[in-house]
Amino acid sequence: MKVTEAEEMIRVRLSMVMRQKRITPSILARKTGISESVIRGYIQEGVVPTAGRLAVICEALKLDIAWVCGLRAGRRIKMSDYDISKKGEEK
């Protein structure tokens, strides 16, 4: 099965940030509760995480999920952007 550009972007960006932050798959596994072998699959083999797992990984790495997917230029996550309890309120 051919890997799409978006799937490759997720793999590259996750592995790049992990390398920059010196976070090993073992450390990320402990932070997220996702097994180390699954994390390795995401960053080394190009296995695509589910949306839920990608959100957990992005939260642990303090990343904007839209950036990881190539939809936005920024890196840092602002939790207020994702807080659905405040939807419709002025920021």
Tab-separated table of C-alpha atoms in Angstrom:
chain	number	residue	atom	x	y	z
A	1	MET	CA	0.000	0.000	0.000
A	2	LYS	CA	1.374	3.399	-1.008
A	3	VAL	CA	1.936	6.013	1.710
A	4	THR	CA	0.280	9.341	0.995
A	5	GLU	CA	2.020	12.686	1.373
A	6	ALA	CA	-0.135	13.493	4.424
A	7	GLU	CA	0.724	10.185	6.097
A	8	GLU	CA	4.421	10.749	5.464
A	9	MET	CA	4.132	14.283	6.879
A	10	ILE	CA	2.698	12.914	10.136
A	11	ARG	CA	5.565	10.419	10.428
A	12	VAL	CA	8.246	12.988	9.613
A	13	ARG	CA	6.897	15.685	11.920
A	14	LEU	CA	6.396	13.354	14.882
A	15	SER	CA	9.869	11.847	14.535
A	16	MET	CA	11.453	15.290	14.019
A	17	VAL	CA	9.855	16.760	17.159
A	18	MET	CA	10.685	13.688	19.211
A	19	ARG	CA	14.320	13.959	18.119
A	20	GLN	CA	14.424	17.710	18.888
A	21	LYS	CA	12.873	17.205	22.325
A	22	ARG	CA	14.995	14.095	22.966
A	23	ILE	CA	11.902	11.997	23.600
A	24	THR	CA	12.354	8.316	22.862
A	25	PRO	CA	9.509	5.993	21.863
A	26	SER	CA	9.800	4.503	25.352
A	27	ILE	CA	9.288	7.894	27.025
A	28	LEU	CA	6.389	8.776	24.728
A	29	ALA	CA	4.811	5.392	25.424
A	30	ARG	CA	4.896	6.086	29.171
A	31	LYS	CA	3.446	9.590	28.664
A	32	THR	CA	0.610	8.414	26.411
A	33	GLY	CA	-0.218	4.877	27.477
A	34	ILE	CA	0.327	3.749	23.867
A	35	SER	CA	2.727	0.812	23.579
A	36	GLU	CA	6.301	1.491	22.549
A	37	SER	CA	6.032	-0.869	19.572
A	38	VAL	CA	2.987	1.034	18.291
A	39	ILE	CA	4.823	4.369	18.700
A	40	ARG	CA	7.770	2.922	16.760
A	41	GLY	CA	5.376	1.861	14.017
A	42	TYR	CA	4.161	5.446	13.707
A	43	ILE	CA	7.593	7.042	13.495
A	44	GLN	CA	9.667	4.368	11.769
A	45	GLU	CA	7.298	2.352	9.601
A	46	GLY	CA	4.793	5.006	8.610
A	47	VAL	CA	1.830	3.329	10.299
A	48	VAL	CA	-0.859	6.009	10.572
A	49	PRO	CA	-2.287	6.599	14.065
A	50	THR	CA	-6.013	6.865	14.594
A	51	ALA	CA	-7.303	10.376	15.218
A	52	GLY	CA	-7.703	9.600	18.918
A	53	ARG	CA	-4.177	8.302	19.324
A	54	LEU	CA	-2.744	11.168	17.298
A	55	ALA	CA	-4.533	13.613	19.615
A	56	VAL	CA	-3.045	11.884	22.690
A	57	ILE	CA	0.448	11.986	21.161
A	58	CYS	CA	0.095	15.650	20.187
A	59	GLU	CA	-1.064	16.554	23.672
A	60	ALA	CA	1.901	14.735	25.230
A	61	LEU	CA	4.339	16.464	22.856
A	62	LYS	CA	2.572	19.862	23.171
A	63	LEU	CA	1.909	19.967	19.428
A	64	ASP	CA	-0.883	21.394	17.354
A	65	ILE	CA	-2.537	18.396	15.700
A	66	ALA	CA	-3.328	20.506	12.630
A	67	TRP	CA	0.395	21.286	12.248
A	68	VAL	CA	1.316	17.615	12.520
A	69	CYS	CA	-1.184	16.841	9.747
A	70	GLY	CA	0.122	19.710	7.600
A	71	LEU	CA	-2.976	21.872	7.925
A	72	ARG	CA	-1.408	24.805	9.801
A	73	ALA	CA	2.005	26.427	10.110
A	74	GLY	CA	2.199	26.722	13.932
A	75	ARG	CA	3.540	24.092	16.297
A	76	ARG	CA	2.277	24.872	19.785
A	77	ILE	CA	-1.137	23.761	20.879
A	78	LYS	CA	-3.504	26.218	22.519
A	79	MET	CA	-5.918	24.157	24.570
A	80	SER	CA	-8.529	26.906	24.294
A	81	ASP	CA	-8.690	26.119	20.564
A	82	TYR	CA	-9.848	22.602	21.398
A	83	ASP	CA	-12.004	23.222	24.491
A	84	ILE	CA	-15.488	22.395	23.233
A	85	SER	CA	-17.047	23.415	26.555
A	86	LYS	CA	-16.293	27.057	25.654
A	87	LYS	CA	-17.558	26.798	22.098
A	88	GLY	CA	-19.419	29.917	21.121
A	89	GLU	CA	-17.970	32.021	23.959
A	90	GLU	CA	-15.855	35.081	23.262
A	91	LYS	CA	-12.128	34.548	23.794
